Coordinates of C-alpha atoms in Angstrom, one line a residue:
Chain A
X1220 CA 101.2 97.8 138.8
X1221 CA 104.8 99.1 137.3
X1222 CA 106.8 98.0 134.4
X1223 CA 110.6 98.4 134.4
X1224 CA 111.6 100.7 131.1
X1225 CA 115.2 101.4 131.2
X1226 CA 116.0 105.3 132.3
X1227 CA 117.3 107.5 129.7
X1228 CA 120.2 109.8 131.1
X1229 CA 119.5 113.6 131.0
X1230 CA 117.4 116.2 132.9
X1231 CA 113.9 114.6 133.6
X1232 CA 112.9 113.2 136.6
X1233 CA 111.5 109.6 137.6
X1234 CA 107.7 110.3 138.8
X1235 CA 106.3 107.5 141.4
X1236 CA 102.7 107.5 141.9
X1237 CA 101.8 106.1 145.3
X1238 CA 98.2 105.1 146.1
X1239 CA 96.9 107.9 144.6
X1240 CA 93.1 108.6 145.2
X1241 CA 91.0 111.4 144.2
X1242 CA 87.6 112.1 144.5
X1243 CA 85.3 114.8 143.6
X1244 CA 82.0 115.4 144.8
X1245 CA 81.6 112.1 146.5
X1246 CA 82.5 110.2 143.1
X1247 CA 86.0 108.5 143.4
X1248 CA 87.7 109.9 139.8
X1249 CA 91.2 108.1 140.9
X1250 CA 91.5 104.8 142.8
X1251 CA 94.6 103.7 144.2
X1252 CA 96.8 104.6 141.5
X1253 CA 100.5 103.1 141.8
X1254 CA 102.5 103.8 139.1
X1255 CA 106.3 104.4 138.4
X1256 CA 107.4 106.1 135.2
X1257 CA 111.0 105.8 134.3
X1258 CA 113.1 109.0 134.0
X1259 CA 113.5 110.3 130.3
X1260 CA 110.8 108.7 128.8
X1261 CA 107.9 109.5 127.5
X1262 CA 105.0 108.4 129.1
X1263 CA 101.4 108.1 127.4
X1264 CA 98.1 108.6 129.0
X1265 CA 95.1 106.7 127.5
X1266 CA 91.8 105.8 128.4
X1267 CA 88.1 107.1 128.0
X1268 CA 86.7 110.8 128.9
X1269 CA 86.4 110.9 132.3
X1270 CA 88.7 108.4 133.1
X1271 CA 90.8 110.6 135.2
X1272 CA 93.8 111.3 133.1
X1273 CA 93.4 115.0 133.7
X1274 CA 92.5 114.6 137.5
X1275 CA 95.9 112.9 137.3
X1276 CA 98.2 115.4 135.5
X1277 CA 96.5 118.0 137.9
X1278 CA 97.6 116.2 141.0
X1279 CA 100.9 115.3 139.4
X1280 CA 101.2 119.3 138.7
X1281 CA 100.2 119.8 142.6
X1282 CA 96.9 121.1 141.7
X1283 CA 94.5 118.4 143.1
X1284 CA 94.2 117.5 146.6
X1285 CA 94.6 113.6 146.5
X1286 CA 95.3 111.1 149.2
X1287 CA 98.6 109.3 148.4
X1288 CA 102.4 110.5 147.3
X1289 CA 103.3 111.6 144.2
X1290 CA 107.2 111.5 144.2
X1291 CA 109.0 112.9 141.9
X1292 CA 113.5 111.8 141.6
X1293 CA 115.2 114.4 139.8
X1294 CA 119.0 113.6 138.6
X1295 CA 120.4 116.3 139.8
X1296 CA 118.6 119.8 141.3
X1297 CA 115.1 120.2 140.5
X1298 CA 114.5 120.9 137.1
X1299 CA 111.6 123.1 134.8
X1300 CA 108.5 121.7 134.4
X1301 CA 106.5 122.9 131.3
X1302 CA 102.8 122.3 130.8
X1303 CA 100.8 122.6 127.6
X1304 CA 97.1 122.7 127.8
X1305 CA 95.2 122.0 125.4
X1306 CA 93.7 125.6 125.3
X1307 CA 94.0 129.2 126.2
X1308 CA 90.4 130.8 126.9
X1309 CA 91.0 133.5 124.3
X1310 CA 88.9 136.2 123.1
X1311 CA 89.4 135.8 118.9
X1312 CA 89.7 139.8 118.9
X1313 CA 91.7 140.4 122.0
X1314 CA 94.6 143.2 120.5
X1315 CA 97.6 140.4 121.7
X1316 CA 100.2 139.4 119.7
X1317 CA 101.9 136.1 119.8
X1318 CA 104.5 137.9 121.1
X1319 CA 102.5 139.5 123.3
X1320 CA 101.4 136.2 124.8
X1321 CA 104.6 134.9 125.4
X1322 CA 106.1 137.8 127.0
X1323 CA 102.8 138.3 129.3
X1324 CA 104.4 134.4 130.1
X1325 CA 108.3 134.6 130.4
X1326 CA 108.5 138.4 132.0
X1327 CA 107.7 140.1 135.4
X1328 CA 108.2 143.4 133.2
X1329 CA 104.3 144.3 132.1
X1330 CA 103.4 143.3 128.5
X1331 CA 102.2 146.6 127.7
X1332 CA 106.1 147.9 127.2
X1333 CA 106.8 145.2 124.9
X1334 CA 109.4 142.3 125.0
X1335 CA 111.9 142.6 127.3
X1336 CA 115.7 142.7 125.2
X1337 CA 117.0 139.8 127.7
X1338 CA 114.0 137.5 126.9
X1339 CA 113.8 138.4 122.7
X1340 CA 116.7 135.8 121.8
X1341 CA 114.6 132.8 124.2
X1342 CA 111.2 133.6 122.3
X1343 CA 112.8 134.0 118.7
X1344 CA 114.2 130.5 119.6
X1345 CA 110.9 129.0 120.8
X1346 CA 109.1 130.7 117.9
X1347 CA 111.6 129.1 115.6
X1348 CA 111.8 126.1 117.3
X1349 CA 108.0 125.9 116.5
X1350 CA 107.9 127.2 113.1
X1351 CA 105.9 130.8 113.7
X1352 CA 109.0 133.6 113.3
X1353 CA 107.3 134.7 110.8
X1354 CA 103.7 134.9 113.0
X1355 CA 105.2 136.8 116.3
X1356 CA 103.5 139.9 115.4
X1357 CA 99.9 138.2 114.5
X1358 CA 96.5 138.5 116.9
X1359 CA 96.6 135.2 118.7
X1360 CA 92.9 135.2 117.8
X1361 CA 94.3 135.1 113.4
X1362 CA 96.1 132.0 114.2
X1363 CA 94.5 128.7 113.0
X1364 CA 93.8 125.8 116.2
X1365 CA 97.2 124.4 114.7
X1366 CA 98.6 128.0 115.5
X1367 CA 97.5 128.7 118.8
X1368 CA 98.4 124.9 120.0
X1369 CA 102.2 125.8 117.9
X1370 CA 102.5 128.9 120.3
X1371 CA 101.6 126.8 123.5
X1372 CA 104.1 124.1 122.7
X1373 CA 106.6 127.2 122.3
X1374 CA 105.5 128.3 126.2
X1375 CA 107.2 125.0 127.0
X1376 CA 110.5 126.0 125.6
X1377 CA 110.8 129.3 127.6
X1378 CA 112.9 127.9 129.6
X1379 CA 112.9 124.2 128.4
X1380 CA 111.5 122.2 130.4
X1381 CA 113.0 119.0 131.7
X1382 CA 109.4 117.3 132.4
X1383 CA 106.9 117.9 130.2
X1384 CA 103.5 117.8 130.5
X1385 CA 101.0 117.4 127.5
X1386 CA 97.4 117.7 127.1
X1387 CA 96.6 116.5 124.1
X1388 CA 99.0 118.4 122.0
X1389 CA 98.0 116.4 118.4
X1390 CA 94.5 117.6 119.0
X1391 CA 94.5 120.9 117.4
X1392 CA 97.4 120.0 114.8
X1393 CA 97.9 119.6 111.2
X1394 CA 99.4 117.7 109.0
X1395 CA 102.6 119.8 109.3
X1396 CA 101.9 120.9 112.9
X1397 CA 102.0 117.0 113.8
X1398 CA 105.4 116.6 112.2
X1399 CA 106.6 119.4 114.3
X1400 CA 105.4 118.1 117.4
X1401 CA 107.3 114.4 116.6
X1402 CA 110.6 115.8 115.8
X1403 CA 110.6 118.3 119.3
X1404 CA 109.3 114.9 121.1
X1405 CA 112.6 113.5 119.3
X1406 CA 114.4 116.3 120.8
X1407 CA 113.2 115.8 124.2
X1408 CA 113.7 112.1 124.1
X1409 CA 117.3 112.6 122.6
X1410 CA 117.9 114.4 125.6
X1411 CA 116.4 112.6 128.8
X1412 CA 113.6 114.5 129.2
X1413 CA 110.3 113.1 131.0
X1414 CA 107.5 113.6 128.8
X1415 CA 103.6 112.9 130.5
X1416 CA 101.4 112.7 127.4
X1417 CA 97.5 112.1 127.5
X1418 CA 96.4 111.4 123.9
X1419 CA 93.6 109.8 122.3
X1420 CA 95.5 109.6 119.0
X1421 CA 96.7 105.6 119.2
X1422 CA 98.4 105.7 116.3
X1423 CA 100.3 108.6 117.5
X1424 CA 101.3 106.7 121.1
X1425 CA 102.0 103.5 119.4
X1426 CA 104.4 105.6 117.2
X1427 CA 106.0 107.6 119.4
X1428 CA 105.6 106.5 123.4
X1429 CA 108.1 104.8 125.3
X1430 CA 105.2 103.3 127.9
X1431 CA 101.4 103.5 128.0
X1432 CA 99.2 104.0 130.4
X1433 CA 95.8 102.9 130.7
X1434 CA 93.3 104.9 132.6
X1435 CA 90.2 104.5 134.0
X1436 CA 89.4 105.4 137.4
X1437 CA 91.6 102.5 137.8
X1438 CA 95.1 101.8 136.8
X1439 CA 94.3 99.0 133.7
X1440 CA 97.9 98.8 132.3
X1441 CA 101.1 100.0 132.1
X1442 CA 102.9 98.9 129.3
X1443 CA 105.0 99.4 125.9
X1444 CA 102.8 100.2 123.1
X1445 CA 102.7 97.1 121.5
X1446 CA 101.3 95.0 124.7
X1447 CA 99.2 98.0 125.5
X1448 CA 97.3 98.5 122.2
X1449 CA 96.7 95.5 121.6
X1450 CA 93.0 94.8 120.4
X1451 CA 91.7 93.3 123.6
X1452 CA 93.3 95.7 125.5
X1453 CA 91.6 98.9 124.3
X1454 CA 88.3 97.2 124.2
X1455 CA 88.7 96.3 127.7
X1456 CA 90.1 100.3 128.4
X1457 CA 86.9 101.9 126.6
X1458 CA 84.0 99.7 127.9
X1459 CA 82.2 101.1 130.8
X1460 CA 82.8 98.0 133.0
X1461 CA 86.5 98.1 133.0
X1462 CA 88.5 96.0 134.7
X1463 CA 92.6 95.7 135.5
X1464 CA 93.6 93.5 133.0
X1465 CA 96.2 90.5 135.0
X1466 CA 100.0 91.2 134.1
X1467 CA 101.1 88.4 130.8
X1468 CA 103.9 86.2 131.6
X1469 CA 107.1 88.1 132.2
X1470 CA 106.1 91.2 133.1
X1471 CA 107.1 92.6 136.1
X1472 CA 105.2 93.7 138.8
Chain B
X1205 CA 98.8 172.5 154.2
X1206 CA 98.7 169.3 152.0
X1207 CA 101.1 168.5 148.6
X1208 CA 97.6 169.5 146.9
X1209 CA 96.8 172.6 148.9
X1210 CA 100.4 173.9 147.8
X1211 CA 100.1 172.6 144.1
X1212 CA 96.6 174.4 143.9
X1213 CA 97.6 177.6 145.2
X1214 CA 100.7 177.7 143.1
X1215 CA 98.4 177.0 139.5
X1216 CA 95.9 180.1 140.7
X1217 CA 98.6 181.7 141.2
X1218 CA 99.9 181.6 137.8
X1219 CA 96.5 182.0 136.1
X1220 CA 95.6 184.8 138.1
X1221 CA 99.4 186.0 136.6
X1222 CA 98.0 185.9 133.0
X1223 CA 100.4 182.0 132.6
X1224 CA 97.5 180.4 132.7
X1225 CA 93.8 179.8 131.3
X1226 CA 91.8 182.2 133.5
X1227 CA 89.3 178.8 133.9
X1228 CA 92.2 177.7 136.6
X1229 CA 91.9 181.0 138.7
X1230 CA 89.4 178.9 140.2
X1231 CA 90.4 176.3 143.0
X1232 CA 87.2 173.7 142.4
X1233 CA 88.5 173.7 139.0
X1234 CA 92.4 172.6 139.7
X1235 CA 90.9 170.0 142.0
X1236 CA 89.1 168.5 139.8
X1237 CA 91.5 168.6 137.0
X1238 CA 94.1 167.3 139.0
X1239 CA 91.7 164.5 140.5
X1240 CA 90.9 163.6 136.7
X1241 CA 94.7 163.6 135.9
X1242 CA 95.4 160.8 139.0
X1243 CA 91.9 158.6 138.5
X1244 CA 92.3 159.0 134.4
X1245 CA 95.3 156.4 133.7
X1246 CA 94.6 154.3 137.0
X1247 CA 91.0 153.6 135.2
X1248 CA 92.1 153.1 132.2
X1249 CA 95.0 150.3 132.8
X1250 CA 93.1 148.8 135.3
X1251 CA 90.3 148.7 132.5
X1252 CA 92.5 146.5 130.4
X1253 CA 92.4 143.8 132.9
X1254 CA 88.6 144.2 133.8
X1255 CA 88.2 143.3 129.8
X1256 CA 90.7 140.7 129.5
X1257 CA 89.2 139.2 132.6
X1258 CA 85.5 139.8 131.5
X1259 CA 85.1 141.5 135.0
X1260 CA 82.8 144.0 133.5
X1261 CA 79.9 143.4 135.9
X1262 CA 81.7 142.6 138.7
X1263 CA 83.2 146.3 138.4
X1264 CA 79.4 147.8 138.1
X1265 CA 78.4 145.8 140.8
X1266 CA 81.6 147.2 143.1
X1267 CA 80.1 151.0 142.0
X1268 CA 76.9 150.8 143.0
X1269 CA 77.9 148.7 146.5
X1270 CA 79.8 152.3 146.8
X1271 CA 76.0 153.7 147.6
X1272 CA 75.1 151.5 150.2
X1273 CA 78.6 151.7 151.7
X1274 CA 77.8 155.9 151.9
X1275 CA 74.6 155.3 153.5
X1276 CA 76.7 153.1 156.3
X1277 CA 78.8 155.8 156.6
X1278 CA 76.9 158.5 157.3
X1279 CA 74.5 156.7 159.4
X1280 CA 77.8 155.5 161.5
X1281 CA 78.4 159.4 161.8
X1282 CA 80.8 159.4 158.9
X1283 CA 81.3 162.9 156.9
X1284 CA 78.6 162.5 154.3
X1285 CA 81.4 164.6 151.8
X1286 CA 83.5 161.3 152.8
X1287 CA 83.0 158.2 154.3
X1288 CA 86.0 156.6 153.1
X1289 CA 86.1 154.7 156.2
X1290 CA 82.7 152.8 155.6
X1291 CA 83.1 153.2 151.8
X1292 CA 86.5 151.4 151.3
X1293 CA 85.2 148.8 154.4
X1294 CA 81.8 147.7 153.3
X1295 CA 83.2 147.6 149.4
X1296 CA 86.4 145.5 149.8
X1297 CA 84.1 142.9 152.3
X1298 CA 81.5 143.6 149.6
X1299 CA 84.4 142.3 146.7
X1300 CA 85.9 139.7 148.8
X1301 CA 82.7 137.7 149.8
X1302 CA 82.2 137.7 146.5
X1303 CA 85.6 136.4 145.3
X1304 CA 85.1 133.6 148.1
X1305 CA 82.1 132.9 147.3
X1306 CA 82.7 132.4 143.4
X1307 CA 85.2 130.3 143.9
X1308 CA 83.2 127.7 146.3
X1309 CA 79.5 127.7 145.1
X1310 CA 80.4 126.8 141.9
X1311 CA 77.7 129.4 140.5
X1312 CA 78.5 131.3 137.6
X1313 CA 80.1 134.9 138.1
X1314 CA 77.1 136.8 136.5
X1315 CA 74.3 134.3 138.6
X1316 CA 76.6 135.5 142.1
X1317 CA 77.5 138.9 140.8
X1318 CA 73.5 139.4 140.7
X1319 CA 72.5 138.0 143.9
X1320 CA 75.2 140.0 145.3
X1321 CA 74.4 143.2 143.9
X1322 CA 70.9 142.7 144.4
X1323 CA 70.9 142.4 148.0
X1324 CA 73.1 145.1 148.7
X1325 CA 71.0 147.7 146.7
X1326 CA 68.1 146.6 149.0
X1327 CA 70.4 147.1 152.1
X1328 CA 71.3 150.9 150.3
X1329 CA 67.9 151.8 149.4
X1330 CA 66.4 150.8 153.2
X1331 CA 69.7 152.7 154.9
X1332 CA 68.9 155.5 152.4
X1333 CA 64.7 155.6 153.6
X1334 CA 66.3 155.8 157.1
X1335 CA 68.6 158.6 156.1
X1336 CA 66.0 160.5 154.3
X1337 CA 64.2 161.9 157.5
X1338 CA 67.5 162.4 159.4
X1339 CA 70.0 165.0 156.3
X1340 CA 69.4 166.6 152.9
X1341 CA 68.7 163.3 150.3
X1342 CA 69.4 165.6 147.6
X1343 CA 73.3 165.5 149.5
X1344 CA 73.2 161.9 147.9
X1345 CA 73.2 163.0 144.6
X1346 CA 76.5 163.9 144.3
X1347 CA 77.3 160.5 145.6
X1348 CA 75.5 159.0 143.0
X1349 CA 76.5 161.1 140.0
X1350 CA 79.5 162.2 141.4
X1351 CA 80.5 166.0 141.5
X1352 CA 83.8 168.0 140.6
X1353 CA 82.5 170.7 143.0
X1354 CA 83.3 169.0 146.4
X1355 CA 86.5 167.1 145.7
X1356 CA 88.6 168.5 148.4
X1357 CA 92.0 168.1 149.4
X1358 CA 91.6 164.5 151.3
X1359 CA 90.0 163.2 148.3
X1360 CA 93.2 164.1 146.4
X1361 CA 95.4 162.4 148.8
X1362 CA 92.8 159.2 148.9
X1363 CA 93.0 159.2 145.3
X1364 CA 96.8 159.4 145.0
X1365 CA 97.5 156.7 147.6
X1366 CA 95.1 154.4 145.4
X1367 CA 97.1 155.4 142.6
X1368 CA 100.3 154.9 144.1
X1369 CA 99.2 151.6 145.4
X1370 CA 97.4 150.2 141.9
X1371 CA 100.3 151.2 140.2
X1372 CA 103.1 149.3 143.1
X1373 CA 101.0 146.5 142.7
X1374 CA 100.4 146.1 138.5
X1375 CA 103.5 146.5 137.3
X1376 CA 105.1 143.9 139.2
X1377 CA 102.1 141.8 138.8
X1378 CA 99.7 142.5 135.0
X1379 CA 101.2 139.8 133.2
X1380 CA 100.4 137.4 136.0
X1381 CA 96.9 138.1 136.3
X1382 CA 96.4 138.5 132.8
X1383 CA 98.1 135.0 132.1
X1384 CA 95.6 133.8 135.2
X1385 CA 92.4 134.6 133.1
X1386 CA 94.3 132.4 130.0
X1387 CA 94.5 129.5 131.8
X1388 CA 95.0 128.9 136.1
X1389 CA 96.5 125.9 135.4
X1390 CA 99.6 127.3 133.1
X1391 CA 99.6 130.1 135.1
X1392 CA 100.3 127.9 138.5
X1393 CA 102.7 125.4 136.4
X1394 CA 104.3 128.3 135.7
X1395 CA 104.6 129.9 139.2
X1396 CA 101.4 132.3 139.6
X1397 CA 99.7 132.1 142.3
X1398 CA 96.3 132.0 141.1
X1399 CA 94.1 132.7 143.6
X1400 CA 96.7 135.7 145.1
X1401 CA 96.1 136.6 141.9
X1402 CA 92.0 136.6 142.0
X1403 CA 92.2 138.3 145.5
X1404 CA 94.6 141.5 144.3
X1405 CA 92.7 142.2 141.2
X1406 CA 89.5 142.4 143.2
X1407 CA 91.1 144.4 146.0
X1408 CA 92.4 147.0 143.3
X1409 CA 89.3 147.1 141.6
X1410 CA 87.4 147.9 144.4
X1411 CA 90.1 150.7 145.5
X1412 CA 89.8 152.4 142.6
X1413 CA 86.3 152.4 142.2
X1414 CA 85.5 153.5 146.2
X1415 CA 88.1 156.2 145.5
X1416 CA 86.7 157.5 142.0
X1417 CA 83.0 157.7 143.5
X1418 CA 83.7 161.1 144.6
X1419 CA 84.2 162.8 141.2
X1420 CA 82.5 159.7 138.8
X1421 CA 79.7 159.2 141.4
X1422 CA 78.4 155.1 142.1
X1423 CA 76.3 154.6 139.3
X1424 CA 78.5 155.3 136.9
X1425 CA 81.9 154.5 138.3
X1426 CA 82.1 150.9 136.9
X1427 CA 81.4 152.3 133.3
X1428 CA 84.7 154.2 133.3
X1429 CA 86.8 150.9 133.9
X1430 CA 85.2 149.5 131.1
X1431 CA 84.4 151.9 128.5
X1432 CA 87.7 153.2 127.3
X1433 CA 89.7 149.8 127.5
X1434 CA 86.6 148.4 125.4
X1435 CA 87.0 151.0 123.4
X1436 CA 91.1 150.9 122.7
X1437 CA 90.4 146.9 122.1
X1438 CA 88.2 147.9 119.0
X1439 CA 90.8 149.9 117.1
X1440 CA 94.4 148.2 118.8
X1441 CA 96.3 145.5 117.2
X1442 CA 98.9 144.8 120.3
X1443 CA 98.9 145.0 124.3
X1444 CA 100.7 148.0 124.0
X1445 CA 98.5 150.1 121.6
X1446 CA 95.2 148.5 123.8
X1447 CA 96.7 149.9 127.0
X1448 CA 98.5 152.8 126.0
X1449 CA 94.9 153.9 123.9
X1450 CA 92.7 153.0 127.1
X1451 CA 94.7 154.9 129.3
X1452 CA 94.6 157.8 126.5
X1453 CA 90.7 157.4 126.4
X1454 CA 90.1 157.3 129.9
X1455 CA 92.4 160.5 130.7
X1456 CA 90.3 162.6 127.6
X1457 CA 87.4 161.4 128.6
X1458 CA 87.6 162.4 132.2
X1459 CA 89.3 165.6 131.6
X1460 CA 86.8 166.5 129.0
X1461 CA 83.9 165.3 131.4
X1462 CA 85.0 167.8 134.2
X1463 CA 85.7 170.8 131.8
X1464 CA 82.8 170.5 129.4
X1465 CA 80.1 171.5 132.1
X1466 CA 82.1 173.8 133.7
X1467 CA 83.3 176.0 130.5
X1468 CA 79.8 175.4 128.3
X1469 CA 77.7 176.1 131.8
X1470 CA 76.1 173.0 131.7
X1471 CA 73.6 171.4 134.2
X1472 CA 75.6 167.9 133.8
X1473 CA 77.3 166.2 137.0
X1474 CA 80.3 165.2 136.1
X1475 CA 80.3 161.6 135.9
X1476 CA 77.3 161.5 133.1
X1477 CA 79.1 164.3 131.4
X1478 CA 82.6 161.7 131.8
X1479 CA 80.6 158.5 130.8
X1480 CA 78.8 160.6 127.6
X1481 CA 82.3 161.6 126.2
X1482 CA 83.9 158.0 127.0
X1483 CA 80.5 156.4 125.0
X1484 CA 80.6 159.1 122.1
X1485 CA 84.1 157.9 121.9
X1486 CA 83.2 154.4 122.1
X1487 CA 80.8 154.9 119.2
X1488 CA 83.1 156.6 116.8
X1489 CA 85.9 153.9 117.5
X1490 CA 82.9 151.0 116.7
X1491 CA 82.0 152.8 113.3
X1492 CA 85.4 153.4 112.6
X1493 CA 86.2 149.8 113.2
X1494 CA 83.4 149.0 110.5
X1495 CA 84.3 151.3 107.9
X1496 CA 87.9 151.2 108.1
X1497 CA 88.9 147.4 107.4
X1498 CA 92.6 147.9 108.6
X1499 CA 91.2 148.7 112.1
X1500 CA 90.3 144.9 112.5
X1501 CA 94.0 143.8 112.2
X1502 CA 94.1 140.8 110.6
X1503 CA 91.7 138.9 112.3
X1504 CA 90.4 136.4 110.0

């Protein structure tokens, strides 16, 4: 199942998903996915727990054996890719700064001799970028949820990355945090950059992705936000007998 | 004549001269000083990790494998004042299994950790039944509680190689397996190899340990790697102040450990006496914590 959105020019790479299976265990978590997501864009995830949006993002990120290709067309040399979990396994009283956490990410030189000078201007950039300058010398573990998921977005800038990949970022966010988030996807869109987004906020996808893609087990849809969220769709997407819905009139297959 | 044998010489040398504390006329006495000045700071960084990682266990488990890895050894016809040959050999298969093994059965660390340690304290105490009739058991002690008294020049050089080698290996390398422990999947996204990273922590771990038995002894060995890094995390607000106070703790604690006995004339081995000043330390830094509210940092 594909659907043609026009490429936006920039550094992100077009990603083709070529009958991708994955199973686990003896249970089949991915069957023969075949998808194509257009370079630049930003491409939503969407489907029930378990549906196997994760299991995809891990094989995308080369962490899953799968059968199948997973292709990825960059516009010019390979570019970063930045990943933002939705979670760091964090002690609350671990004695590490932000700053701390970031360098521990961005430097060979140990963490335990501070920030190294080269890397302070590309971490008070991020930080700012992400509204905590004023936080880099906080325990991670005095940061709110909306904090912590702040700093991991600000991982993703160090260096920025051309494709981006997001587990659900709005999860942990506040009112503020989610306004944040919107104007860096702005950013990243602005510039070409791939964005890979599971969410579970619809309100947020229909907002802000370019394409989304329903997941479970199967490939259900692949589609702009208003085909894709439409009513019948999303009842179809979270029932437990899901099926692939058949492609409307003028879609391209 | 060894680095050590010269450096030794040289510090009677100047005590006997009047430069220096008459306590260091005495050669057992600069060996074991100098052996706590080399495993001090390599337990105490390495510490930082084993609490970050929650590797606690796994480190205790690592000591007390030590003992049956002695008992191997001297049944093999290894030196019973060293059988680093058995020691570091049964220990490292002892970590590695492990490591292999934790990341296939998909038990729990502490559920593997104990079946682990289980079985090779039956294998130790059956080799050690066996020994009993064939050398002096009471040799064993030492091995168990450690003792400043029979570090010799080749456990010097072990222990600087470890050294040299723990330190080659975490500069280059800390923030990756701390960031491992965080989260494998930003840490390989971002170019760690993650389970490199899982097999060099538990090869240092278990190099240290094997080559601290000697002066900490086996039951206790694992304590030191936790103790003062647990112990700089209660009063530290950064990375830096919790490594820089771990390796701090670690190097008073084994100093004082090896000294105290020795200048009060006490019947302590030295690992107890190391682990009792680490834990008195680790006591004061838990009430000071509670009475002193900046101590918490601003941990809400």
């Amino acid at each position: 199942m594909n659907m043609a959105v026009t490429p936006v020019p920039g550094t992100g790479p077009a990603i083709a998903f070529g009958s991708v299976s994955l199973s686990l265990g003896g249970t089949d978590i991915l069957c023969d996915i075949c998808l194509e997501l257009s370079a630049g864009r930003t491409h939503a995830l969407v489907g029930p727990n378990g549906g196997g949006k994760s299991s995809l993002v891990k094989a995308l990120l080369g962490q899953m054996p799968h059968q199948g290709q997973i292709a990825m067309t960059w516009p010019g040399d390979a570019g970063n890719v930045g990943y933002v979990p939705q979670a760091l396994e964090f002690e609350r009283g671990l004695p590490m700064t932000v700053e701390d956490v970031l360098a521990t990410m961005v430097q060979t030189r140990p963490g335990f001799l501070g920030l190294a000078r080269r890397h302070r201007e590309l971490v008070d950039t991020a930080l700012a970028r992400v509204g905590l300058s004023g936080k880099r010398r906080r325990r991670m573990g005095a940061l709110s949820g909306g904090e912590r998921q702040r700093v991991l977005l600000a991982q993703a800038l160090m260096p920025q990355a051309d494709l981006l990949v997001l587990d659900e970022p709005l999860a942990a966010l506040d009112e503020a945090g989610i306004r944040l988030f919107e104007t860096l996807l702005g950013q990243w869109q602005a510039e070409g950059r791939t964005v890979v987004w599971i969410e579970h906020d619809l309100a947020a996808v229909r907002r802000l992705a370019d394409t989304v893609t329903g997941l479970n087990r199967k490939l259900l849809f692949h589609e702009t936000p208003e085909q894709a969220l439409a009513p019948e769709r999303l009842i179809n997407l979270f029932s437990h007998s899901a099926t692939e819905v058949p492609l409307a009139a003028g879609e391209v297959a | 004549m060894s680095l050590f044998d010269g450096l030794r010489t040289l510090i009677v040398s100047w005590a006997q001269a009047g430069y220096l504390p008459e306590l260091l006329t005495y050669g057992f006495v600069v060996n074991a000083l100098m052996a706590g000045l080399i495993i001090g700071p390599v337990l105490g960084s390495l510490g930082t990790l084993v609490v970050v990682k929650r590797f606690a266990f796994f480190s205790e488990a690592i000591g007390h494998s030590a003992l049956t890895g002695v008992a191997i050894g001297i049944l093999l016809g290894e030196p019973y004042t060293g059988p680093y040959g058995s020691l570091f050999g049964y220990c490292l298969l002892f970590g590695l299994m492990l490591n292999y093994l934790r990341n296939r059965t998909g038990l729990s660390p502490d559920t593997l950790i104990g079946v682990f340690l289980s079985l090779s304290l039956a294998l130790g105490a059956s080799m050690l039944l066996i020994l009993a009739s064939r050398i002096n058991i009471h040799i064993l002690e030492n091995v168990l509680f450690g003792s400043v008294l029979t570090v010799n020049s080749q456990d010097l050089t072990v222990l600087a190689v470890v050294a040299l080698l723990t330190l080659m290996a975490m500069l280059p390398f800390y923030n990756r397996m701390m960031l491992v422990s965080f989260n494998p999947q930003l840490a390989a996204v971002r170019g760690v190899s993650v389970k490199l990273m899982d097999y060099l922590f538990v090869v240092l771990v278990t190099m240290v340990t094997v080559a601290s038995v000697k002066v900490i002894g086996a039951i206790l060995v694992g304590a030191l790697l936790v103790i003062p890094a647990a112990c700089a995390r209660l009063v530290s607000r950064s990375l830096r102040g919790f490594f820089w106070g771990s390796v701090v703790i670690s190097v008073v604690s084994t100093l004082a450990g090896i000294l105290l006995p020795i200048v009060f004339n006490l019947p302590v081995p030295s690992g107890a006496a190391i682990i009792l000043v680490a834990g008195s330390l680790f006591l004061l830094a838990a009430v000071a914590r509670s009475l002193v509210p900046a101590m918490k940092g601003d941990v809400v």
